[in-house]
Short mmCIF file of C-alpha atoms in Angstrom, two decimals:
data_model
loop_
_atom_site.label_atom_id
_atom_site.label_comp_id
_atom_site.label_asym_id
_atom_site.label_seq_id
_atom_site.Cartn_x
_atom_site.Cartn_y
_atom_site.Cartn_z
CA MET A 261 -76.01 -61.71 -85.18
CA ARG A 262 -73.80 -58.94 -86.56
CA THR A 263 -70.16 -59.61 -87.42
CA SER A 264 -67.84 -56.92 -88.69
CA GLU A 265 -64.22 -56.85 -89.81
CA ALA A 266 -63.99 -53.06 -89.44
CA ARG A 267 -61.62 -51.71 -86.81
CA THR A 268 -63.31 -50.61 -83.59
CA ARG A 269 -62.19 -47.83 -81.26
CA ASN A 270 -62.85 -47.17 -77.60
CA TRP A 271 -65.03 -44.30 -76.36
CA ALA A 272 -62.13 -41.85 -76.09
CA GLY A 273 -60.71 -42.85 -79.48
CA ASN A 274 -57.20 -43.37 -78.12
CA ILE A 275 -57.33 -47.15 -78.66
CA THR A 276 -57.99 -48.93 -81.95
CA PHE A 277 -58.67 -52.57 -81.19
CA GLY A 278 -56.66 -55.14 -83.07
CA ALA A 279 -59.35 -57.80 -83.28
CA ALA A 280 -59.78 -59.66 -86.55
CA ARG A 281 -63.56 -59.61 -86.11
CA LEU A 282 -66.18 -57.93 -83.92
CA HIS A 283 -69.26 -60.02 -83.11
CA ARG A 284 -72.56 -58.91 -81.60
CA PRO A 285 -74.52 -62.15 -81.11
CA SER A 286 -78.26 -61.96 -80.57
CA SER A 287 -78.62 -65.27 -78.75
CA LEU A 288 -76.76 -67.29 -76.16
CA ASP A 289 -76.31 -70.16 -78.61
CA GLU A 290 -74.61 -67.84 -81.12
CA LEU A 291 -72.28 -66.57 -78.41
CA ARG A 292 -71.37 -70.09 -77.33
CA ARG A 293 -70.56 -71.13 -80.92
CA ILE A 294 -68.30 -68.11 -81.42
CA VAL A 295 -66.40 -68.74 -78.19
CA ALA A 296 -66.00 -72.46 -78.87
CA GLY A 297 -64.57 -71.73 -82.32
CA ALA A 298 -62.23 -68.90 -81.37
CA GLN A 299 -58.51 -69.18 -80.70
CA ARG A 300 -58.63 -66.02 -78.64
CA ALA A 301 -61.66 -63.98 -77.60
CA HIS A 302 -62.39 -61.01 -75.38
CA VAL A 303 -65.41 -58.92 -74.44
CA LEU A 304 -65.84 -55.21 -75.14
CA GLY A 305 -68.32 -53.45 -72.86
CA SER A 306 -69.26 -49.80 -73.32
CA GLY A 307 -65.70 -48.93 -74.41
CA HIS A 308 -64.89 -46.71 -71.43
CA SER A 309 -61.50 -48.34 -70.86
CA PHE A 310 -58.46 -46.28 -71.82
CA ASN A 311 -55.86 -49.03 -72.31
CA ARG A 312 -55.74 -52.40 -74.08
CA ILE A 313 -57.36 -54.49 -71.36
CA ALA A 314 -60.35 -55.15 -73.66
CA ASP A 315 -58.28 -55.82 -76.79
CA THR A 316 -57.59 -59.11 -78.57
CA GLU A 317 -55.96 -60.25 -81.78
CA GLY A 318 -58.79 -62.77 -82.16
CA ASP A 319 -62.55 -62.27 -81.80
CA LEU A 320 -63.93 -59.22 -80.00
CA LEU A 321 -67.39 -59.77 -78.52
CA ARG A 322 -70.25 -57.42 -77.58
CA VAL A 323 -72.95 -58.91 -75.36
CA ASP A 324 -75.40 -56.00 -75.51
CA GLY A 325 -77.24 -57.73 -78.37
CA LEU A 326 -78.28 -60.65 -76.16
CA PRO A 327 -81.91 -60.67 -74.99
CA PRO A 328 -82.39 -58.15 -72.16
CA ARG A 329 -83.03 -59.65 -68.76
CA VAL A 330 -84.07 -58.07 -65.45
CA GLU A 331 -85.38 -60.54 -62.84
CA ILE A 332 -86.13 -59.16 -59.38
CA ASP A 333 -86.30 -61.33 -56.26
CA ARG A 334 -87.76 -59.00 -53.63
CA ASP A 335 -87.65 -61.51 -50.80
CA ALA A 336 -83.93 -62.14 -51.31
CA GLY A 337 -83.14 -58.50 -52.16
CA LEU A 338 -81.54 -59.44 -55.48
CA VAL A 339 -81.74 -58.58 -59.18
CA THR A 340 -80.38 -60.71 -62.02
CA LEU A 341 -79.60 -58.86 -65.25
CA SER A 342 -78.11 -59.51 -68.65
CA ALA A 343 -74.46 -58.53 -68.82
CA GLY A 344 -74.84 -56.09 -71.68
CA MET A 345 -77.04 -53.69 -69.70
CA ARG A 346 -75.76 -50.25 -68.77
CA TYR A 347 -76.30 -48.79 -65.33
CA GLY A 348 -78.69 -46.17 -66.68
CA GLU A 349 -80.93 -48.91 -68.07
CA LEU A 350 -80.80 -51.06 -64.96
CA THR A 351 -81.36 -48.26 -62.46
CA ALA A 352 -84.46 -47.00 -64.27
CA GLU A 353 -86.00 -50.48 -64.02
CA LEU A 354 -85.04 -50.87 -60.37
CA HIS A 355 -86.39 -47.47 -59.39
CA ALA A 356 -89.69 -48.20 -61.13
CA ALA A 357 -89.90 -51.28 -58.89
CA GLY A 358 -89.14 -49.22 -55.76
CA LEU A 359 -85.62 -50.61 -55.43
CA ALA A 360 -82.06 -49.25 -55.54
CA LEU A 361 -78.39 -50.07 -55.64
CA ALA A 362 -76.45 -48.69 -52.67
CA ASN A 363 -73.71 -47.19 -54.83
CA LEU A 364 -73.25 -45.92 -58.38
CA ALA A 365 -70.37 -44.66 -60.50
CA SER A 366 -70.15 -41.14 -61.92
CA LEU A 367 -71.40 -42.30 -65.32
CA PRO A 368 -74.67 -44.21 -65.79
CA HIS A 369 -73.58 -44.83 -69.40
CA ILE A 370 -71.10 -47.61 -68.57
CA SER A 371 -71.96 -51.30 -68.72
CA VAL A 372 -72.58 -53.19 -65.49
CA ALA A 373 -70.44 -56.18 -66.46
CA GLY A 374 -67.53 -54.05 -67.68
CA SER A 375 -67.56 -51.94 -64.52
CA VAL A 376 -67.52 -55.04 -62.34
CA ALA A 377 -64.76 -56.70 -64.38
CA THR A 378 -62.36 -53.78 -63.88
CA GLY A 379 -63.21 -52.81 -60.29
CA THR A 380 -64.94 -49.53 -61.07
CA HIS A 381 -66.24 -48.19 -57.84
CA GLY A 382 -68.49 -45.20 -57.12
CA SER A 383 -67.76 -43.39 -53.85
CA GLY A 384 -68.58 -43.05 -50.18
CA ASN A 385 -66.67 -43.63 -46.95
CA GLY A 386 -68.92 -46.52 -45.99
CA LEU A 387 -69.66 -47.79 -49.51
CA ARG A 388 -67.85 -50.66 -51.16
CA GLY A 389 -67.15 -50.65 -54.90
CA LEU A 390 -69.75 -51.66 -57.46
CA ALA A 391 -68.41 -55.20 -57.80
CA SER A 392 -69.13 -55.89 -54.12
CA ALA A 393 -72.86 -55.91 -54.89
CA VAL A 394 -72.40 -59.04 -57.04
CA THR A 395 -73.57 -62.33 -55.52
CA ALA A 396 -73.48 -64.57 -58.62
CA MET A 397 -72.19 -64.54 -62.21
CA GLU A 398 -73.00 -66.66 -65.26
CA PHE A 399 -70.19 -67.24 -67.78
CA VAL A 400 -69.64 -68.87 -71.15
CA GLY A 401 -66.41 -70.76 -70.62
CA ALA A 402 -63.55 -71.56 -72.97
CA ASP A 403 -65.34 -74.71 -74.19
CA GLY A 404 -68.47 -72.72 -75.05
CA GLU A 405 -70.39 -74.19 -72.11
CA LEU A 406 -72.23 -72.21 -69.44
CA PHE A 407 -71.11 -72.20 -65.82
CA THR A 408 -72.10 -70.17 -62.78
CA LEU A 409 -70.12 -68.99 -59.78
CA SER A 410 -71.77 -67.61 -56.65
CA ARG A 411 -70.67 -66.38 -53.26
CA ALA A 412 -72.90 -68.94 -51.57
CA ALA A 413 -71.84 -72.00 -53.56
CA ASP A 414 -68.21 -71.08 -54.33
CA PRO A 415 -66.93 -69.13 -51.31
CA GLU A 416 -63.27 -69.90 -52.06
CA ARG A 417 -63.22 -68.99 -55.77
CA PHE A 418 -65.90 -66.34 -55.94
CA PRO A 419 -63.86 -63.43 -54.46
CA GLY A 420 -61.27 -64.11 -57.15
CA ALA A 421 -63.77 -64.26 -59.99
CA VAL A 422 -65.77 -61.04 -59.60
CA VAL A 423 -63.12 -58.53 -60.73
CA HIS A 424 -61.92 -60.83 -63.49
CA LEU A 425 -60.47 -58.56 -66.24
CA GLY A 426 -62.22 -60.69 -68.88
CA ALA A 427 -59.78 -63.56 -68.23
CA LEU A 428 -62.22 -66.23 -67.01
CA GLY A 429 -64.88 -66.28 -69.72
CA VAL A 430 -67.70 -64.22 -71.18
CA VAL A 431 -70.09 -62.98 -68.49
CA THR A 432 -73.69 -63.30 -69.67
CA ALA A 433 -75.58 -62.46 -66.46
CA LEU A 434 -74.94 -61.04 -63.00
CA THR A 435 -76.92 -61.05 -59.77
CA LEU A 436 -76.67 -57.94 -57.57
CA GLU A 437 -77.87 -57.00 -54.10
CA VAL A 438 -80.62 -54.35 -54.03
CA GLU A 439 -82.40 -52.38 -51.30
CA PRO A 440 -85.44 -50.08 -51.04
CA ALA A 441 -85.28 -46.90 -53.14
CA PHE A 442 -84.18 -43.68 -51.44
CA GLU A 443 -83.70 -39.99 -52.19
CA VAL A 444 -80.50 -37.96 -52.39
CA ALA A 445 -79.72 -34.24 -52.53
CA GLN A 446 -76.37 -32.77 -53.54
CA TRP A 447 -74.62 -29.44 -52.96
CA VAL A 448 -71.54 -27.86 -54.52
CA THR A 449 -69.05 -25.67 -52.65
CA THR A 450 -66.59 -23.82 -54.88
CA ASP A 451 -63.35 -21.91 -54.35
CA VAL A 452 -62.20 -24.04 -51.41
CA PRO A 453 -58.48 -23.50 -50.60
CA LEU A 454 -56.43 -26.67 -51.14
CA ASP A 455 -54.88 -25.99 -47.74
CA ALA A 456 -58.33 -26.65 -46.22
CA VAL A 457 -58.56 -29.95 -48.15
CA VAL A 458 -55.14 -31.06 -46.92
CA ALA A 459 -55.91 -30.05 -43.34
CA GLY A 460 -59.33 -31.67 -43.17
CA TYR A 461 -59.65 -34.34 -45.83
CA PRO A 462 -60.67 -37.22 -43.49
CA GLU A 463 -63.47 -35.07 -42.04
CA ILE A 464 -64.51 -33.84 -45.49
CA ALA A 465 -64.76 -37.40 -46.85
CA ALA A 466 -66.84 -38.47 -43.84
CA SER A 467 -69.25 -35.52 -44.01
CA ALA A 468 -71.94 -37.18 -46.20
CA TYR A 469 -73.05 -40.40 -47.90
CA SER A 470 -70.82 -39.60 -50.89
CA VAL A 471 -68.26 -36.80 -51.22
CA SER A 472 -66.02 -35.77 -54.13
CA VAL A 473 -63.28 -33.15 -54.13
CA PHE A 474 -62.29 -31.73 -57.54
CA SER A 475 -59.14 -29.72 -58.27
CA ASP A 476 -56.60 -29.11 -61.02
CA PHE A 477 -53.98 -28.55 -58.25
CA HIS A 478 -52.09 -25.86 -60.15
CA GLY A 479 -54.81 -23.31 -59.30
CA GLY A 480 -54.57 -23.91 -55.56
CA ARG A 481 -58.36 -24.22 -55.17
CA ALA A 482 -60.90 -27.05 -55.05
CA THR A 483 -64.62 -27.71 -55.43
CA VAL A 484 -66.40 -30.07 -53.03
CA LEU A 485 -69.50 -32.03 -54.10
CA VAL A 486 -71.55 -33.46 -51.21
CA LYS A 487 -74.35 -36.01 -51.73
CA ARG A 488 -76.65 -36.66 -48.75
CA ARG A 489 -78.90 -39.72 -48.48
CA LEU A 490 -82.11 -38.23 -47.13
CA ASP A 491 -83.42 -41.28 -45.27
CA ARG A 492 -80.23 -41.22 -43.19
CA GLU A 493 -78.94 -37.63 -43.22
CA GLU A 494 -80.33 -34.17 -42.72
CA ALA A 495 -81.12 -32.36 -45.96
CA ARG A 496 -78.88 -29.33 -45.53
CA HIS A 497 -75.97 -27.54 -47.14
CA PRO A 498 -72.76 -27.94 -45.13
CA GLY A 499 -72.62 -24.16 -44.50
CA GLU A 500 -72.29 -20.83 -46.24
CA ARG A 501 -68.52 -20.63 -45.71
CA TRP A 502 -67.77 -24.31 -45.34
CA LEU A 503 -64.01 -24.95 -45.70
CA GLY A 504 -63.58 -21.29 -46.67
CA GLY A 505 -65.44 -21.84 -49.92
CA THR A 506 -68.63 -20.48 -51.44
CA PRO A 507 -71.89 -22.28 -52.31
CA ALA A 508 -72.16 -22.63 -56.09
CA ALA A 509 -74.32 -19.92 -57.60
CA GLY A 510 -75.77 -22.30 -60.18
CA PRO A 511 -75.25 -25.68 -61.88
CA TRP A 512 -71.59 -26.72 -62.11
CA HIS A 513 -69.67 -29.18 -64.32
CA PRO A 514 -66.37 -30.75 -63.16
CA ILE A 515 -64.69 -30.10 -66.54
CA PRO A 516 -64.22 -26.38 -67.27
CA GLY A 517 -66.14 -25.31 -70.36
CA MET A 518 -68.53 -28.27 -70.42
CA PRO A 519 -72.31 -27.60 -70.15
CA ALA A 520 -73.62 -28.06 -66.61
CA THR A 521 -76.90 -29.33 -68.11
CA PHE A 522 -75.08 -32.67 -68.52
CA CYS A 523 -74.84 -32.98 -64.72
CA THR A 524 -77.39 -34.39 -62.29
CA GLU A 525 -79.37 -31.74 -60.42
CA GLN A 526 -77.51 -29.89 -57.68
CA GLY A 527 -78.48 -27.08 -55.31
CA GLY A 528 -79.96 -29.39 -52.66
CA VAL A 529 -82.99 -30.41 -54.74
CA PRO A 530 -84.08 -33.87 -53.51
CA GLY A 531 -84.37 -36.56 -56.15
CA PRO A 532 -84.27 -40.31 -56.75
CA TRP A 533 -81.03 -42.11 -55.93
CA HIS A 534 -80.31 -42.95 -59.57
CA GLU A 535 -80.68 -39.30 -60.62
CA ARG A 536 -78.32 -37.91 -57.94
CA LEU A 537 -75.60 -40.46 -57.09
CA PRO A 538 -74.05 -40.28 -60.60
CA HIS A 539 -72.43 -36.97 -61.50
CA PHE A 540 -73.94 -37.07 -65.00
CA ARG A 541 -77.41 -37.53 -66.44
CA ALA A 542 -78.16 -40.74 -68.31
CA GLU A 543 -79.95 -38.86 -71.11
CA PHE A 544 -76.86 -36.79 -72.02
CA THR A 545 -73.42 -37.76 -73.29
CA PRO A 546 -71.24 -36.26 -70.55
CA SER A 547 -68.39 -35.28 -72.87
CA ARG A 548 -67.12 -35.89 -76.37
CA GLY A 549 -64.36 -38.32 -75.42
CA GLU A 550 -61.76 -35.56 -75.68
CA GLU A 551 -59.89 -36.81 -72.66
CA LEU A 552 -57.70 -39.54 -71.21
CA GLN A 553 -58.23 -40.95 -67.74
CA SER A 554 -56.04 -42.44 -65.03
CA GLU A 555 -56.86 -43.47 -61.48
CA LEU A 556 -54.86 -44.51 -58.45
CA PHE A 557 -56.23 -46.07 -55.24
CA LEU A 558 -54.36 -45.43 -52.00
CA PRO A 559 -54.80 -46.68 -48.44
CA ARG A 560 -57.09 -44.11 -46.86
CA GLU A 561 -54.61 -43.34 -44.11
CA ARG A 562 -52.18 -42.09 -46.78
CA ALA A 563 -54.71 -39.70 -48.33
CA VAL A 564 -53.30 -36.49 -46.86
CA GLU A 565 -49.76 -37.44 -47.89
CA ALA A 566 -50.99 -38.14 -51.41
CA VAL A 567 -52.70 -34.75 -51.71
CA ARG A 568 -49.53 -33.04 -50.47
CA GLU A 569 -47.50 -34.87 -53.11
CA LEU A 570 -49.90 -33.76 -55.84
CA ARG A 571 -49.80 -30.17 -54.61
CA GLY A 572 -46.03 -30.36 -54.91
CA MET A 573 -46.45 -31.11 -58.61
CA ALA A 574 -48.76 -28.14 -59.24
CA ASP A 575 -46.67 -26.60 -62.03
CA ARG A 576 -46.47 -29.92 -63.90
CA PHE A 577 -50.27 -30.14 -64.19
CA ALA A 578 -50.81 -26.84 -66.01
CA GLY A 579 -52.12 -27.46 -69.52
CA VAL A 580 -52.14 -31.25 -69.02
CA LEU A 581 -54.72 -31.96 -66.32
CA GLN A 582 -58.35 -30.97 -66.88
CA THR A 583 -59.42 -31.98 -63.38
CA ALA A 584 -58.73 -34.53 -60.67
CA GLU A 585 -61.30 -36.05 -58.31
CA LEU A 586 -60.65 -37.36 -54.80
CA ARG A 587 -63.17 -39.83 -53.36
CA THR A 588 -63.26 -42.68 -50.85
CA ILE A 589 -64.36 -46.32 -51.05
CA ALA A 590 -64.69 -48.97 -48.33
CA SER A 591 -62.61 -52.15 -48.37
CA ASP A 592 -63.75 -55.47 -49.86
CA ASP A 593 -62.48 -59.04 -50.22
CA LEU A 594 -62.32 -59.26 -54.04
CA TRP A 595 -58.83 -60.36 -55.07
CA LEU A 596 -58.26 -57.90 -57.92
CA SER A 597 -60.35 -55.04 -56.57
CA PRO A 598 -58.28 -51.86 -56.17
CA THR A 599 -59.80 -51.60 -52.68
CA GLU A 600 -59.17 -55.21 -51.64
CA GLY A 601 -58.29 -55.43 -47.96
CA ARG A 602 -58.24 -51.72 -47.20
CA ASP A 603 -60.39 -48.62 -46.99
CA SER A 604 -59.17 -46.43 -49.82
CA MET A 605 -59.00 -43.00 -51.37
CA ALA A 606 -59.04 -42.85 -55.17
CA VAL A 607 -57.49 -40.04 -57.20
CA HIS A 608 -59.08 -39.88 -60.64
CA PHE A 609 -57.27 -37.82 -63.29
CA THR A 610 -58.98 -36.43 -66.39
CA TRP A 611 -56.18 -35.45 -68.75
CA VAL A 612 -56.05 -33.69 -72.09
CA LYS A 613 -56.21 -36.08 -75.02
CA ASP A 614 -52.48 -36.08 -75.80
CA ILE A 615 -50.76 -39.25 -74.61
CA GLU A 616 -47.25 -37.98 -75.37
CA THR A 617 -47.82 -34.97 -73.12
CA VAL A 618 -49.65 -36.90 -70.42
CA LEU A 619 -47.33 -39.89 -69.93
CA PRO A 620 -44.31 -38.02 -68.47
CA VAL A 621 -46.55 -36.24 -65.97
CA LEU A 622 -48.40 -39.44 -65.09
CA ALA A 623 -45.07 -41.24 -64.63
CA GLU A 624 -44.06 -38.61 -62.08
CA VAL A 625 -47.42 -38.90 -60.32
CA GLU A 626 -47.00 -42.67 -60.06
CA SER A 627 -43.40 -42.34 -58.89
CA ARG A 628 -44.73 -40.30 -55.95
CA LEU A 629 -47.90 -42.28 -55.17
CA LEU A 630 -46.97 -45.92 -55.80
CA PRO A 631 -44.54 -45.83 -52.84
CA LEU A 632 -47.53 -44.78 -50.71
CA GLY A 633 -49.31 -47.99 -51.72
CA ALA A 634 -51.25 -46.75 -54.76
CA ARG A 635 -52.85 -49.30 -57.07
CA PRO A 636 -53.57 -48.35 -60.72
CA HIS A 637 -57.12 -48.80 -62.04
CA TRP A 638 -57.28 -51.79 -64.39
CA GLY A 639 -59.08 -49.91 -67.16
CA LYS A 640 -57.22 -46.59 -67.23
CA VAL A 641 -53.97 -45.17 -68.59
CA THR A 642 -50.88 -45.94 -66.54
CA ALA A 643 -47.15 -45.45 -67.02
CA ALA A 644 -46.39 -48.38 -64.69
CA THR A 645 -44.79 -51.54 -66.04
CA PRO A 646 -46.62 -54.89 -65.83
CA ALA A 647 -44.27 -55.87 -63.00
CA ALA A 648 -45.07 -52.67 -61.09
CA ILE A 649 -48.81 -53.23 -61.54
CA ALA A 650 -48.52 -56.86 -60.44
CA ALA A 651 -46.67 -55.82 -57.29
CA CYS A 652 -49.67 -53.67 -56.27
CA TYR A 653 -52.12 -56.60 -56.15
CA PRO A 654 -51.18 -59.22 -53.53
CA ARG A 655 -53.72 -61.82 -54.76
CA LEU A 656 -52.71 -61.64 -58.43
CA ALA A 657 -50.82 -64.95 -58.33
CA ASP A 658 -53.92 -66.61 -56.89
CA PHE A 659 -55.98 -65.09 -59.69
CA ARG A 660 -53.54 -66.38 -62.31
CA ARG A 661 -54.01 -69.91 -60.97
CA LEU A 662 -57.79 -69.48 -61.02
CA ALA A 663 -57.65 -68.26 -64.63
CA GLU A 664 -55.45 -71.18 -65.65
CA SER A 665 -57.87 -73.64 -64.04
CA LEU A 666 -60.88 -72.20 -65.90
CA ASP A 667 -59.14 -71.34 -69.18
CA PRO A 668 -56.04 -73.55 -69.44
CA GLU A 669 -55.33 -72.60 -73.07
CA GLY A 670 -55.54 -68.86 -72.39
CA ARG A 671 -58.40 -68.29 -74.83
CA PHE A 672 -59.56 -65.19 -72.95
CA ARG A 673 -56.11 -63.76 -72.44
CA ASN A 674 -54.61 -60.90 -74.45
CA ALA A 675 -51.29 -59.09 -74.60
CA TYR A 676 -52.20 -56.84 -71.66
CA LEU A 677 -53.17 -59.78 -69.44
CA ASP A 678 -50.25 -61.91 -70.60
CA GLY A 679 -47.85 -59.22 -69.42
CA VAL A 680 -49.46 -58.59 -66.04
CA LEU A 681 -50.14 -62.22 -65.16
CA ALA A 682 -46.63 -63.27 -66.19
CA ALA A 683 -45.31 -60.77 -63.66
CA ALA A 684 -47.39 -62.23 -60.81
CA GLY A 685 -45.24 -63.93 -58.22
#
């Protein structure tokens, strides 16, 4: 086991964690002893959160030092994995076994457990978020003992436990649904007028297995990235002048100035699911952390209104916004999922790394989009108050009661969670 008293920062470097100690246990017994002896404890995944949801004034825990575990049950269509694994590690093992996950996030570098805990999602009109693939979870509880929750055995509590914000215990293993491996090809269409996006966004989002629209809004143009699943869709580019745009002449990166070699292969070249569904290659670091991120999830029927509102802020984005991405996700039943109960469109903002410049612009964005039903991503920067965040999640009070039943002393709580859960009705 490694224990350090040095301060730890998140991937972007905008957060310095306040933990007294950082532990990286190498066995389950070590982890259980640390949890049982801690006054407050919280888990840090791959560090791709941009706020203090992973912080603690007590003991910060990494679980990527625990023994790796990948157990495939082909007959049941399930894989059980150790919580410290990253998607890039898991997907390589699954693909070698001829299996796949239905959906992936943009980055294969993020941890599976951390993505699930915060409702990180991937994209596709008919695809639910990453957490919806979970069928069972193993935790170390506040007393240091192991317990398991599953959809089959705990149908009442399980939907509340999957997107858990680290408030229920330390996840040590997850079981996910898998399916046979498949191939994907992706195409990029550049220089699309934003007017075409506003006029046809529902049709654009429904045009392929996964679709992303990128824009900085102040330029009045967009780029559309289409990913087709080749066992279900025809392997073709949408068209030479689709949406009034132009097929990309070569590899393209969503962030201006970043090397396109970091991106998964485009240009309609077929490839394995795990090498096309993410935007970025697992073998490259996609950027240097010189950014801040925010994300808002809206009811899908409000998508066009939301894009119009953002277009109306075009001048405010100049010099502040690197890019924004529009994508869709199907509804689920997970209490704290940003897509709980409704098909959604997510707007992901990649900002410059200057919080003082970003916050006033983000506050205006949220003032326009929260009235349309937007929900802030749990792991990203927001200007919303804890009360405003709590009002976005109708099952938050139920989750607070679940957390209190599993962790009555609040061992896994932190300042961020204290504020949000206190605001739950």
